[in-house]
Coordinates of C-alpha atoms in Angstrom, one line a residue:
Chain Z
M139 CA 2.5 -11.4 9.6
T140 CA 4.2 -13.9 7.3
I141 CA 3.2 -17.4 8.0
T142 CA 5.8 -20.1 7.2
H143 CA 4.6 -23.1 9.4
H144 CA 1.1 -24.4 8.4
L145 CA -1.3 -27.1 9.5
D146 CA -0.5 -30.6 8.2
D147 CA -2.8 -31.8 5.5
S148 CA -3.9 -34.7 7.7
T149 CA -4.9 -32.3 10.5
L150 CA -6.9 -30.1 8.0
M151 CA -8.6 -33.3 6.8
S152 CA -9.6 -34.2 10.3
L153 CA -10.9 -30.6 10.8
A154 CA -12.9 -30.8 7.5
A155 CA -14.3 -34.2 8.6
G156 CA -15.4 -32.8 12.0
S157 CA -13.3 -35.4 13.7
L158 CA -10.8 -33.2 15.4
S159 CA -11.2 -32.9 19.1
Q160 CA -12.5 -29.6 20.5
T161 CA -9.2 -28.4 22.0
L162 CA -7.3 -29.1 18.8
A163 CA -10.1 -27.6 16.7
V164 CA -9.9 -24.3 18.6
V165 CA -6.2 -23.9 17.9
A166 CA -6.4 -25.1 14.3
M167 CA -9.2 -22.7 13.5
S168 CA -7.4 -19.9 15.2
H169 CA -4.5 -20.5 12.7
V170 CA -6.9 -20.9 9.8
S171 CA -8.5 -17.5 10.7
A172 CA -5.2 -15.8 10.1
C173 CA -3.8 -18.0 7.3
P174 CA -5.4 -17.6 3.8
Q175 CA -3.4 -20.7 2.5
C176 CA -4.9 -23.0 5.1
A177 CA -8.3 -21.5 4.8
H178 CA -8.3 -22.2 1.1
E179 CA -7.1 -25.7 1.6
L180 CA -9.8 -26.3 4.3
R181 CA -12.5 -25.1 1.9
R182 CA -11.2 -27.5 -0.7
M183 CA -11.2 -30.4 1.7
E184 CA -14.7 -29.6 2.8
A185 CA -15.8 -29.9 -0.8
V186 CA -13.9 -33.2 -1.1
G187 CA -15.3 -34.3 2.2
A188 CA -18.8 -33.7 1.0
A189 CA -18.3 -35.9 -2.0
L190 CA -16.4 -38.4 0.1
F191 CA -19.2 -38.6 2.6
A192 CA -21.8 -39.1 0.0
A193 CA -19.6 -41.8 -1.6
I194 CA -19.0 -43.8 1.5
A195 CA -22.1 -43.2 3.4
P196 CA -25.1 -44.4 1.3
A197 CA -26.0 -47.1 3.8
V198 CA -25.8 -44.7 6.7
L199 CA -27.9 -42.1 4.9
A200 CA -30.6 -44.6 4.3
A201 CA -30.9 -45.0 8.1
P202 CA -33.3 -42.6 9.9
A203 CA -30.9 -39.7 10.3
P204 CA -27.2 -39.0 10.3
V205 CA -27.3 -38.1 14.0
H206 CA -23.7 -39.1 14.5
A207 CA -22.7 -36.4 12.0
L208 CA -24.6 -33.7 13.9
A209 CA -23.2 -34.9 17.3
R210 CA -19.6 -34.5 16.2
D211 CA -20.0 -31.0 14.9
E212 CA -17.7 -29.3 17.5
A213 CA -15.2 -28.3 14.8
G214 CA -18.0 -26.7 12.8
E215 CA -18.7 -24.2 15.6
Y216 CA -15.2 -22.8 15.2
R217 CA -15.3 -23.0 11.4
A218 CA -18.2 -20.6 11.5
A219 CA -16.0 -18.0 13.1
V220 CA -13.6 -18.0 10.3
A221 CA -15.7 -15.9 8.0
A222 CA -14.0 -12.9 9.7
V223 CA -10.3 -13.1 9.1
S224 CA -8.5 -12.2 12.3
P225 CA -6.4 -9.1 11.9
P226 CA -2.7 -9.5 12.9
G227 CA -2.0 -8.5 16.5
D228 CA -5.5 -9.5 17.7
I229 CA -6.3 -12.7 19.5
P230 CA -7.7 -14.9 16.8
E231 CA -11.5 -15.0 16.8
P232 CA -12.0 -18.7 17.5
L233 CA -9.7 -18.4 20.6
A234 CA -11.3 -15.1 21.7
R235 CA -14.7 -16.8 21.6
I236 CA -13.6 -19.6 23.9
L237 CA -11.8 -17.2 26.3
G238 CA -15.0 -15.2 26.5
P239 CA -15.0 -12.4 29.1
H240 CA -11.6 -13.5 30.4
V241 CA -9.9 -12.4 27.2
N242 CA -9.0 -9.0 28.7
N243 CA -8.2 -10.4 32.1
I244 CA -5.7 -13.2 31.8
V245 CA -4.3 -14.1 35.3
W246 CA -1.1 -15.8 34.6
Q247 CA 0.1 -18.5 36.9
R248 CA 3.8 -19.0 37.3
L249 CA 5.0 -22.5 36.4
G250 CA 8.7 -22.1 36.9
P251 CA 11.5 -19.6 36.1
G252 CA 10.4 -17.5 33.2
V253 CA 7.3 -19.6 32.4
W254 CA 3.7 -18.8 33.1
H255 CA 0.5 -20.5 32.0
Y256 CA -3.2 -19.9 31.9
K257 CA -5.4 -23.0 31.7
I258 CA -8.4 -22.4 29.5
A259 CA -11.7 -23.9 30.7
L260 CA -13.6 -25.8 28.1
S261 CA -17.3 -26.0 27.7
G262 CA -19.3 -29.1 26.9
D263 CA -19.5 -32.5 28.4
A264 CA -16.4 -34.3 29.6
A265 CA -16.0 -36.4 26.5
R266 CA -16.0 -33.5 24.1
A267 CA -13.9 -31.4 26.3
S268 CA -11.2 -34.0 26.7
G269 CA -7.6 -32.8 26.2
D270 CA -5.8 -29.7 27.5
L271 CA -5.9 -26.2 26.3
R272 CA -3.7 -23.5 27.8
L273 CA -1.8 -20.3 27.1
L274 CA 1.9 -20.3 27.7
K275 CA 4.1 -17.2 28.3
I276 CA 7.8 -17.8 28.1
S277 CA 10.3 -15.0 28.9
P278 CA 13.0 -14.1 26.4
G279 CA 15.7 -16.7 25.8
R280 CA 14.1 -19.2 28.2
R281 CA 14.9 -22.8 27.2
M282 CA 12.1 -25.3 27.8
P283 CA 12.9 -28.8 29.0
D284 CA 13.6 -31.5 26.3
H285 CA 10.3 -33.3 25.8
G286 CA 8.4 -35.6 23.5
H287 CA 4.7 -35.8 22.8
R288 CA 2.1 -38.5 22.9
G289 CA -0.9 -37.9 20.7
S290 CA -1.4 -34.8 18.6
E291 CA -0.4 -31.4 19.8
L292 CA -1.0 -28.0 18.2
T293 CA 0.9 -24.8 19.2
L294 CA 0.0 -21.5 17.7
I295 CA 2.3 -18.5 18.2
L296 CA 0.3 -15.4 19.4
D297 CA 3.3 -13.1 20.0
G298 CA 7.0 -13.4 19.8
A299 CA 8.7 -16.6 18.6
Y300 CA 10.4 -19.8 19.5
S301 CA 12.9 -22.0 17.8
D302 CA 13.7 -25.7 17.9
K303 CA 15.4 -28.1 15.6
T304 CA 12.5 -27.9 13.1
G305 CA 12.8 -24.2 12.6
T306 CA 11.6 -20.8 14.0
Y307 CA 7.9 -20.3 14.7
R308 CA 6.7 -16.7 14.6
T309 CA 3.4 -15.0 15.2
G310 CA 0.7 -16.8 13.2
D311 CA 2.8 -19.9 12.7
I312 CA 1.5 -23.3 13.9
A313 CA 3.5 -26.3 15.1
D314 CA 1.5 -29.3 14.2
L315 CA 3.2 -32.1 16.1
G316 CA 2.6 -35.8 16.2
D317 CA 4.2 -38.2 18.7
D318 CA 7.4 -38.5 16.7
L319 CA 9.1 -35.3 17.7
E320 CA 11.3 -34.7 20.7
H321 CA 12.4 -31.1 21.0
R322 CA 13.7 -28.4 23.2
P323 CA 12.2 -25.1 22.2
V324 CA 13.9 -21.8 23.1
A325 CA 11.9 -18.6 23.3
D326 CA 12.9 -15.6 21.2
A327 CA 15.9 -13.8 22.8
E328 CA 14.3 -10.4 22.4
H329 CA 10.5 -10.8 22.6
G330 CA 9.9 -14.1 24.3
C331 CA 6.9 -16.1 23.3
I332 CA 3.2 -16.2 24.0
C333 CA 1.4 -19.2 22.5
V334 CA -1.7 -21.3 22.8
V335 CA -1.1 -25.1 23.1
A336 CA -3.7 -27.8 22.6
S337 CA -2.9 -31.3 23.6
E338 CA -4.9 -34.5 23.4
Q339 CA -3.0 -36.0 26.4
P340 CA -3.2 -33.9 29.5
A341 CA -1.2 -36.4 31.5
R342 CA 1.7 -36.2 29.1
Y343 CA 1.6 -32.4 29.4
K344 CA 1.7 -32.6 33.2
A345 CA 4.9 -34.6 32.9
M346 CA 6.4 -31.8 30.9
I347 CA 5.3 -29.2 33.5
Q348 CA 6.8 -31.3 36.3
K349 CA 10.0 -31.4 34.4
L350 CA 9.8 -27.7 34.0
I351 CA 9.4 -26.9 37.6
Q352 CA 12.1 -29.2 38.7
P353 CA 15.2 -27.2 39.5
L354 CA 17.3 -27.4 36.4
T355 CA 21.0 -26.9 36.5
G356 CA 22.4 -24.1 34.4
L357 CA 19.2 -21.9 34.4
Chain P
M137 CA -44.1 -27.8 -8.6
P138 CA -43.6 -27.8 -4.9
A139 CA -41.3 -25.1 -3.5
K140 CA -37.8 -26.2 -2.7
K141 CA -37.6 -27.2 0.9
A142 CA -35.2 -25.3 3.0
V143 CA -32.8 -27.6 4.7
P144 CA -31.2 -26.5 8.0
Q145 CA -27.5 -26.2 7.5
R146 CA -24.8 -26.3 10.0
G147 CA -21.1 -27.1 10.2
F148 CA -19.8 -29.9 8.1
L149 CA -23.3 -30.7 6.8
R150 CA -23.5 -27.3 5.1
S151 CA -21.2 -28.5 2.4
H152 CA -22.7 -32.0 2.0
A153 CA -23.7 -32.6 -1.6
I154 CA -26.7 -34.5 -0.3
Y155 CA -28.1 -31.4 1.4
G156 CA -26.8 -28.7 -0.8
S157 CA -26.7 -28.4 -4.6
T158 CA -27.2 -31.6 -6.5
G159 CA -25.9 -30.1 -9.7
C160 CA -24.2 -32.0 -12.4
V161 CA -20.7 -31.1 -11.3
E162 CA -21.3 -32.2 -7.8
R163 CA -22.7 -35.5 -8.9
Y164 CA -19.9 -36.1 -11.3
R165 CA -17.3 -35.1 -8.6
G166 CA -19.1 -37.5 -6.2
R167 CA -18.8 -40.3 -8.7
S168 CA -15.1 -39.5 -9.3
V169 CA -14.3 -39.4 -5.6
Q170 CA -16.1 -42.6 -5.2
A171 CA -14.0 -44.2 -7.9
V172 CA -10.8 -42.9 -6.3
L173 CA -11.9 -44.1 -2.9
A174 CA -12.6 -47.6 -4.3
S175 CA -9.1 -47.6 -5.9
L176 CA -7.3 -46.6 -2.7
P177 CA -5.2 -49.3 -1.0
A178 CA -7.1 -50.9 1.8
D179 CA -4.9 -49.3 4.5
Q180 CA -5.6 -45.8 3.2
H181 CA -9.3 -46.6 2.6
A182 CA -9.6 -47.7 6.2
V183 CA -8.2 -44.5 7.8
V184 CA -10.3 -42.2 5.5
T185 CA -13.5 -44.1 6.3
L186 CA -12.8 -44.1 10.1
S187 CA -12.1 -40.3 10.0
Y188 CA -14.9 -39.2 7.8
L189 CA -17.6 -41.7 8.6
D190 CA -16.9 -42.7 12.1
G191 CA -15.6 -39.3 13.2
L192 CA -12.6 -40.8 14.9
S193 CA -9.5 -38.6 15.7
H194 CA -6.2 -39.7 14.4
S195 CA -5.1 -40.9 17.8
E196 CA -8.3 -43.0 18.1
I197 CA -7.7 -44.5 14.7
A198 CA -4.1 -45.3 15.7
G199 CA -5.4 -47.0 18.8
K200 CA -8.1 -48.9 17.0
L201 CA -5.7 -50.2 14.2
G202 CA -2.7 -50.6 16.5
L203 CA -0.6 -48.2 14.4
P204 CA 1.7 -45.3 15.3
L205 CA 0.0 -41.9 15.0
G206 CA 2.5 -40.9 12.4
T207 CA 1.4 -43.8 10.2
V208 CA -2.2 -42.8 10.4
K209 CA -1.4 -39.2 9.4
S210 CA 0.8 -40.3 6.5
R211 CA -1.9 -42.6 5.2
M212 CA -4.4 -39.8 5.4
R213 CA -2.1 -37.5 3.4
L214 CA -1.5 -40.1 0.7
A215 CA -5.2 -40.7 0.4
Y216 CA -6.0 -37.0 0.1
Q217 CA -3.3 -36.5 -2.5
K218 CA -5.0 -39.1 -4.8
I219 CA -8.5 -37.7 -4.1
R220 CA -7.4 -34.1 -4.7
E221 CA -5.8 -35.1 -8.0
A222 CA -9.0 -36.7 -9.1
V223 CA -11.1 -33.7 -8.1
E224 CA -8.7 -31.3 -9.8
D225 CA -9.0 -33.2 -13.1
L226 CA -12.6 -32.1 -13.3
K227 CA -11.7 -28.4 -13.3

């Protein structure tokens, strides 16, 4: 597995700071578990984060207890899983953990021609579990509808590949998208693509799905 | 001399200088980061503080400051480059 698309530095910072939402953290950590380069960078950012926190937080630390820091530890749970590097071909450990017993029994739901999904249920209260996390399976050569994004979105390739105007994303690669990209991904002509997608904005994602299930000419 | 108190460690706090080692290097690094932080332009300082201290996501920071998400992310990257340079100078 040769990884060519990595997490953006700003996403790694958010992960190190514990301020990445749960859905994004699961996918980010799944990439980190397979990517020595991002794992190294994350460790460095955690060290910087420690110094940074100590530098900017003296007033807070003088207060009774940094409870807020404990409360937003959701990313930490997934960081703990990274000690074990996920071997290629396996479902990354942080993702396997959240899939739990369903991991060997994914019941795919058809979304449209050549596209299936599996919505991953999230634990925790509604606030922490905000966003959307799902597996997508796209058949070989299938072209997804042109779509933009609102909020952050992370897509990790688990098997196969897809291409868009920014390049080709293969197993282990992560697409770290902000709200400034409109793209029309195409699944690999031979192997198709299985990926896990975390979005901050489920409503936006629904719009994409609606587009997908509309009868499209030329398909 | 009293035995060193064991501090429960989890997640992000595991690496906090305040809970972990308070060795010379960490304190020096802390001061250095503090100096860099103080020297950051106000717009970069704000996003770093909101992310690390207030625990806000980039989208939440964008909403709070009325900025596009991409601007928040680029300010975070710029700030980190400066902080990283300062920390690497110590090695």
